[in-house]
CSV table of C-alpha atoms in Angstrom, one decimal:
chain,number,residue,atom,x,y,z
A,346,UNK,CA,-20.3,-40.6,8.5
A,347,UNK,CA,-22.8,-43.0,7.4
A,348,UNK,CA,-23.7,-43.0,3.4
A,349,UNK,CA,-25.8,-45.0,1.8
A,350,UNK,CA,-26.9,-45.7,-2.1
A,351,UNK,CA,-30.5,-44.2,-2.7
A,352,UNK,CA,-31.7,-46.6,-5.3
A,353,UNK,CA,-33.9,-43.7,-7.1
A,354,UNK,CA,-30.6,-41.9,-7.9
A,355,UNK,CA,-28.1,-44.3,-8.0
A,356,UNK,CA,-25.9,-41.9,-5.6
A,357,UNK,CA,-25.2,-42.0,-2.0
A,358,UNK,CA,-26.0,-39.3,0.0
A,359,UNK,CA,-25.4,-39.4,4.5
A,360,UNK,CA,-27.9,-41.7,6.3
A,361,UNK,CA,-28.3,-39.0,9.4
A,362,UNK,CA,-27.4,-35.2,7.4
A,363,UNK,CA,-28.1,-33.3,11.1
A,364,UNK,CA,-26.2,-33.6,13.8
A,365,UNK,CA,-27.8,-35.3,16.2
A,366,UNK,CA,-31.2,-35.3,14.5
A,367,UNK,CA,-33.6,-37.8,14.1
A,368,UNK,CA,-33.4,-40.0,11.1
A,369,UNK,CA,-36.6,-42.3,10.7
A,370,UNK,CA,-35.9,-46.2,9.2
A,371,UNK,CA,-39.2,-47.3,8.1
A,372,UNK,CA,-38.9,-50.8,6.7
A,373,UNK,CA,-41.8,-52.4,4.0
A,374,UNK,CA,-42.3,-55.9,4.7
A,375,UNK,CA,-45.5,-56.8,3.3
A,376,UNK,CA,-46.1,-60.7,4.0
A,377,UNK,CA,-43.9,-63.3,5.8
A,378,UNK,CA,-40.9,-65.1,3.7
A,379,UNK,CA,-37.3,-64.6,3.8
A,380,UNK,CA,-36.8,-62.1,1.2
A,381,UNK,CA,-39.0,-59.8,3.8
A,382,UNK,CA,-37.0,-61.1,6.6
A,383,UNK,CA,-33.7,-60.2,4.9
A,384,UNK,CA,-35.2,-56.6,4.4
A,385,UNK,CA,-36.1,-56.0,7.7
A,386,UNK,CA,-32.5,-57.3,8.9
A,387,UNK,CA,-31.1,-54.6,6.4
A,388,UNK,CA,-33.4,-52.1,8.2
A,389,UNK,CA,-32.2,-53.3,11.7
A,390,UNK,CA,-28.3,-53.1,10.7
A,391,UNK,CA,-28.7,-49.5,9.9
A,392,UNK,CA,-30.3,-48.4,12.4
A,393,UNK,CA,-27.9,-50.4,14.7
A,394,UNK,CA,-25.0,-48.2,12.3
A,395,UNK,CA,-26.6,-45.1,12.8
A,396,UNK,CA,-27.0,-46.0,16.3
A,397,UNK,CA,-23.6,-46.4,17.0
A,398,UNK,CA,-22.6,-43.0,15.4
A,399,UNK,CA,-25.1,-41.6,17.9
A,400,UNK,CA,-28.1,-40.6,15.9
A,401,UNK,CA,-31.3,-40.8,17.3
A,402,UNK,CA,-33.7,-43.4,15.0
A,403,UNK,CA,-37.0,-44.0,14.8
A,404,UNK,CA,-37.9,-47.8,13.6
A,405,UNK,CA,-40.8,-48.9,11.9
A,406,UNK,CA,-42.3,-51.0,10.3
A,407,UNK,CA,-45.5,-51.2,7.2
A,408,UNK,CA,-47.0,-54.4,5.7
A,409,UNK,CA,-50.4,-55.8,5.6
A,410,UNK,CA,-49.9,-59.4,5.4
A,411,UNK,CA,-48.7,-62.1,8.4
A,412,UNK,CA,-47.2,-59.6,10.5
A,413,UNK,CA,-47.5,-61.5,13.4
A,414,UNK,CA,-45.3,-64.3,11.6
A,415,UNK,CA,-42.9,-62.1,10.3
A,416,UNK,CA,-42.5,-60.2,14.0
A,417,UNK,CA,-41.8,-63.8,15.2
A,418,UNK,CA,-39.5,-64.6,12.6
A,419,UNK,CA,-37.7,-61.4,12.9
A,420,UNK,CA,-37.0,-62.0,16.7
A,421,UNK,CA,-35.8,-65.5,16.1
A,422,UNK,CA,-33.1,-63.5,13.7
A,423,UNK,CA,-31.8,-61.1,16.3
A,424,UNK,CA,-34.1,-58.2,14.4
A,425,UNK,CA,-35.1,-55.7,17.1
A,426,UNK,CA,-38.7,-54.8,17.4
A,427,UNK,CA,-40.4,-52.5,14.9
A,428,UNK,CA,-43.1,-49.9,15.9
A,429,UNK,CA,-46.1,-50.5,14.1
A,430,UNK,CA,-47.1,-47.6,11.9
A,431,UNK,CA,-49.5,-47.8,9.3
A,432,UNK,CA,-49.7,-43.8,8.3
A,433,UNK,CA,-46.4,-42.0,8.9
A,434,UNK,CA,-47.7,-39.4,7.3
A,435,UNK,CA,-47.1,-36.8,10.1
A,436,UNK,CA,-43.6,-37.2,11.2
A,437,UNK,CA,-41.9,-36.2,14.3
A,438,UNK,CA,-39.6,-33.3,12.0
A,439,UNK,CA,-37.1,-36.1,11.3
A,440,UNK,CA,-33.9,-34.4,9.3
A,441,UNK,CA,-34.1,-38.0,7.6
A,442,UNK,CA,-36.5,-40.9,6.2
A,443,UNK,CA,-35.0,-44.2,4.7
A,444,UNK,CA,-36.9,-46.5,3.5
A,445,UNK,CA,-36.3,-49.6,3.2
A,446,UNK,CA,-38.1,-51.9,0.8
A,447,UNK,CA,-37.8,-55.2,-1.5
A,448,UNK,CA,-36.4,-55.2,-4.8
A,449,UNK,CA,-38.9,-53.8,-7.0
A,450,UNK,CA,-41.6,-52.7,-4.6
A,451,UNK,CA,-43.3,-49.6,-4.0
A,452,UNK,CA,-42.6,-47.2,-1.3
A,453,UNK,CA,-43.6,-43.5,-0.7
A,454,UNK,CA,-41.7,-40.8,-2.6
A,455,UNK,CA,-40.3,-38.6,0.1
A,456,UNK,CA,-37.0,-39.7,1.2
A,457,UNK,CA,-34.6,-41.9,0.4
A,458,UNK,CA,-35.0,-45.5,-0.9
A,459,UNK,CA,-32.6,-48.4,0.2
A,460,UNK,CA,-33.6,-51.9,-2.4
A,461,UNK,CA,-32.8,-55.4,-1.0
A,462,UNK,CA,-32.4,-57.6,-3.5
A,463,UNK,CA,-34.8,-61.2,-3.1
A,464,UNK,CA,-33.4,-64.2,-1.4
A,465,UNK,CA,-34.8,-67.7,-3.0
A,466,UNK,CA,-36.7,-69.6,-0.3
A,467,UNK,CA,-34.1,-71.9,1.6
A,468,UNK,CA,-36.0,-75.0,2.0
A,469,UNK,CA,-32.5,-76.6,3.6
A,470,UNK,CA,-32.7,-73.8,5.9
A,471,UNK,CA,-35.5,-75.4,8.0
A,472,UNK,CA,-33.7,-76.4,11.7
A,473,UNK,CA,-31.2,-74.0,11.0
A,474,UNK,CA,-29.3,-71.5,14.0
A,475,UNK,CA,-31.3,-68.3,13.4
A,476,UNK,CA,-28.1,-67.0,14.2
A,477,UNK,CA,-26.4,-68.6,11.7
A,478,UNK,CA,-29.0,-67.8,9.2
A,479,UNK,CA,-28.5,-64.0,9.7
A,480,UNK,CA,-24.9,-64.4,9.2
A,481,UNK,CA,-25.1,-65.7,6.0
A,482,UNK,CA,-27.5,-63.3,5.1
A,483,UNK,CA,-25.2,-61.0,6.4
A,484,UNK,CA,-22.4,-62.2,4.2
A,485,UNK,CA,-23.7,-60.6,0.7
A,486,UNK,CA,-24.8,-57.2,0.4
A,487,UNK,CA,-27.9,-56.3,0.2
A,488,UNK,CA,-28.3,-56.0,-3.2
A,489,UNK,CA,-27.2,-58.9,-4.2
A,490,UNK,CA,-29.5,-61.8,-4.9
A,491,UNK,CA,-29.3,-64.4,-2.7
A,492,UNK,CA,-29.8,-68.5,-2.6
A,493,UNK,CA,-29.0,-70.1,0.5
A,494,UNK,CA,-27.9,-74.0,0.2
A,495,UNK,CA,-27.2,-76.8,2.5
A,496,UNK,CA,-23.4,-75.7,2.0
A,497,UNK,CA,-23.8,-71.6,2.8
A,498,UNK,CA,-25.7,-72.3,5.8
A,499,UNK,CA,-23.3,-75.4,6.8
A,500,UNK,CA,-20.4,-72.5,6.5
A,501,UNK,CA,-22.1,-70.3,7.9
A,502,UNK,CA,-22.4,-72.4,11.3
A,503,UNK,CA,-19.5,-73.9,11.2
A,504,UNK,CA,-18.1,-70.1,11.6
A,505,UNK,CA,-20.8,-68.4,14.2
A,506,UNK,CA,-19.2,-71.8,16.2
A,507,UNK,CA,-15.9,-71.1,15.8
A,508,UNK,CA,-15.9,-67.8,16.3
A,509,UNK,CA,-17.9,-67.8,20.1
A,510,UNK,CA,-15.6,-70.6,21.0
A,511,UNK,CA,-12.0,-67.9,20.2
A,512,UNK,CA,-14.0,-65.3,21.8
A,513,UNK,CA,-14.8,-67.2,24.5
A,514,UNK,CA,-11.3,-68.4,24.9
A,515,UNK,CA,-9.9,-64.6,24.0
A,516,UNK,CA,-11.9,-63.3,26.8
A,517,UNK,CA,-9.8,-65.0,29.7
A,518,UNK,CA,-6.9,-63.2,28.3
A,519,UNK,CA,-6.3,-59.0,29.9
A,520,UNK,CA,-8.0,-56.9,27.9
A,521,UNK,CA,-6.7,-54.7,25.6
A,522,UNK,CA,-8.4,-52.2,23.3
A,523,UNK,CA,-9.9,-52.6,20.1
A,524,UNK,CA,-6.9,-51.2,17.6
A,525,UNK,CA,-7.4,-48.3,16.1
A,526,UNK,CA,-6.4,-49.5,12.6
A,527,UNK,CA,-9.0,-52.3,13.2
A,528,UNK,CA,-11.7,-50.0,15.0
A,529,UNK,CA,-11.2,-47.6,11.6
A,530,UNK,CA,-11.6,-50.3,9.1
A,531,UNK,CA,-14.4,-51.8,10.9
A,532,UNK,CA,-16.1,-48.2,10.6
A,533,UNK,CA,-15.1,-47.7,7.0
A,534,UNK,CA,-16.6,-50.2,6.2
A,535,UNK,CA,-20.5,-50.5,7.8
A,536,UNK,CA,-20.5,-46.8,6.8
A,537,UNK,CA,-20.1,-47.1,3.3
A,538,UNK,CA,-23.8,-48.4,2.4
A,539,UNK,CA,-23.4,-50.9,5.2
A,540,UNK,CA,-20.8,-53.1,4.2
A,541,UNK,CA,-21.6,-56.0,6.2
A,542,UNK,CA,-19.5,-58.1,4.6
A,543,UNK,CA,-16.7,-56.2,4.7
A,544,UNK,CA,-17.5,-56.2,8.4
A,545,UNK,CA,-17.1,-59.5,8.3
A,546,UNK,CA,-14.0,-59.7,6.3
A,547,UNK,CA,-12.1,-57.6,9.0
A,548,UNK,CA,-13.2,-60.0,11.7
A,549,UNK,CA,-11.9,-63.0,9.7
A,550,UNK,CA,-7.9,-61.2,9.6
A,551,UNK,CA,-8.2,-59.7,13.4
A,552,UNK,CA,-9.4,-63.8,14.1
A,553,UNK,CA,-5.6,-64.5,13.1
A,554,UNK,CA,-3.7,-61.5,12.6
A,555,UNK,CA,0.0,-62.5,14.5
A,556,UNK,CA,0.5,-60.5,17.0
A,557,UNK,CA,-2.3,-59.2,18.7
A,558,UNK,CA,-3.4,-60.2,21.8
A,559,UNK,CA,-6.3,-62.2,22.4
A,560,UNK,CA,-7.7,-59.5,24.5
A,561,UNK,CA,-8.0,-57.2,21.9
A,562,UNK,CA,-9.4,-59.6,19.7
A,563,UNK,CA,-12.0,-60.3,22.1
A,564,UNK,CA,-12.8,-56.1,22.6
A,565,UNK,CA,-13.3,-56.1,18.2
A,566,UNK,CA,-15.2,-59.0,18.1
A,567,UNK,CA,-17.8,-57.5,20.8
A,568,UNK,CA,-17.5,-53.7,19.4
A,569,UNK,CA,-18.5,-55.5,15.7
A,570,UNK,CA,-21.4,-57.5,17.5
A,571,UNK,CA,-23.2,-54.1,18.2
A,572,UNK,CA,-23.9,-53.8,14.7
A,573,UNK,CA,-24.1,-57.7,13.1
A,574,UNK,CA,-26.0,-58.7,16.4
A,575,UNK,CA,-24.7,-62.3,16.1
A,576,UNK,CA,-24.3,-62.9,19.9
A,577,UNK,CA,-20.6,-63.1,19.4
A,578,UNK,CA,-20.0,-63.3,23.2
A,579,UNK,CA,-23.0,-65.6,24.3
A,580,UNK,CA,-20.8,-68.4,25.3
A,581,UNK,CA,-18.9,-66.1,27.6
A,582,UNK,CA,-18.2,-68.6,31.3
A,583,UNK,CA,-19.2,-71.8,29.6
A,584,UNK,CA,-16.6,-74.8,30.2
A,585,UNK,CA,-13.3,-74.5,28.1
């Protein structure tokens, strides 16, 4: 069950409280830098999370300013599409609302409020992998500040390489099912407040863990891509 901090109380309460009812993820990105862009890929993990626990979600997005520029630089990220809303006022009887909103910033008072803390522009990340980018924006919680350097971004690479490459390789192997050890600490850890980097720290001992075979490797390195949405498999058939 997916719970998350609401930053007006300090407490977490569940992300989707009915079964099977509809939990709207409305994301406030007013203007087009990448402390907006890190807030809309905070709104896109959880409804990928609450997604994958089978909740039905309704994405959207509010802002005035450079929307068209932050759409595109949301896509380039991996960030699924937003509907466009600019009153939500009369909802579709959603049994949750979750905003999502910068550090600081206003949002409406129904609801709960996720915060994402500001990332200082990355001037070095100019040229960058989108990819990479959103895995090392992935790699602090969200309400941690953030400065991305030449040497984050360089890491950050050097991994989302790596790791297509194994899972490339892994996936020649028989397959064999994700663990359920792994598959439970995977979920643990995305569904408390969406601990994407614990995410990722799971990946990292699965990625050499003696004794398992390649193939499941492979099967929890695709099952985690459904929520980081790193294109994990994308070099899937390309020359050894």
């Amino acid at each position: 069950m997916l719970r998350i901090i609401d930053t007006r109380t300090g407490e977490p309460v569940v992300a989707a409280p009915a079964r099977r009812g509809l939990t709207r993820v409305q994301a406030h990105a007013s203007g087009f830098d990448i402390t907006n862009l890190r807030v809309l890929l905070v709104a896109d993990l959880l409804v990928r999370a609450l997604e994958l626990g089978g909740t039905p979600v309704w994405a959207l997005m509010t802002g005035e300013r450079q929307q068209a520029e932050l759409r595109a630089g949301a896509a380039s990220l991996g960030i699924r599409p937003f509907e466009d809303s600019r009153d939500v006022s009369a909802g579709l009887g959603e049994a949750q609302v979750v905003h999502v909103v910068g550090e600081g910033r206003t949002a409406p008072s129904e609801g709960v409020r996720v915060a994402v803390a500001p990332v200082h522009e990355p001037h070095t990340a100019t040229g960058t992998d989108p990819s990479a980018l959103r895995l090392a924006l992935l790699a602090r919680h969200r309400d941690e500040p953030l400065r991305l350097d030449t040497e984050e971004l360089g890491e950050a690479h050097r991994t989302l390489v790596r790791w297509r490459h194994a899972v490339a390789v892994w996936a020649r192997q028989p397959s064999r099912p994700v663990p359920d050890e792994v598959r439970g600490q995977l979920r643990t850890a995305w569904e408390d407040d969406l601990d994407a980097p614990g995410v990722l720290r799971v990946l990292r001992r699965v990625e050499t863990e003696p004794g398992l075979p390649d193939g499941a490797r492979f099967e929890t390195y695709a099952y985690a891509d459904r929520l980081l949405g790193l294109e994990l498999t994308r070099d899937l058939g390309a020359p050894a």
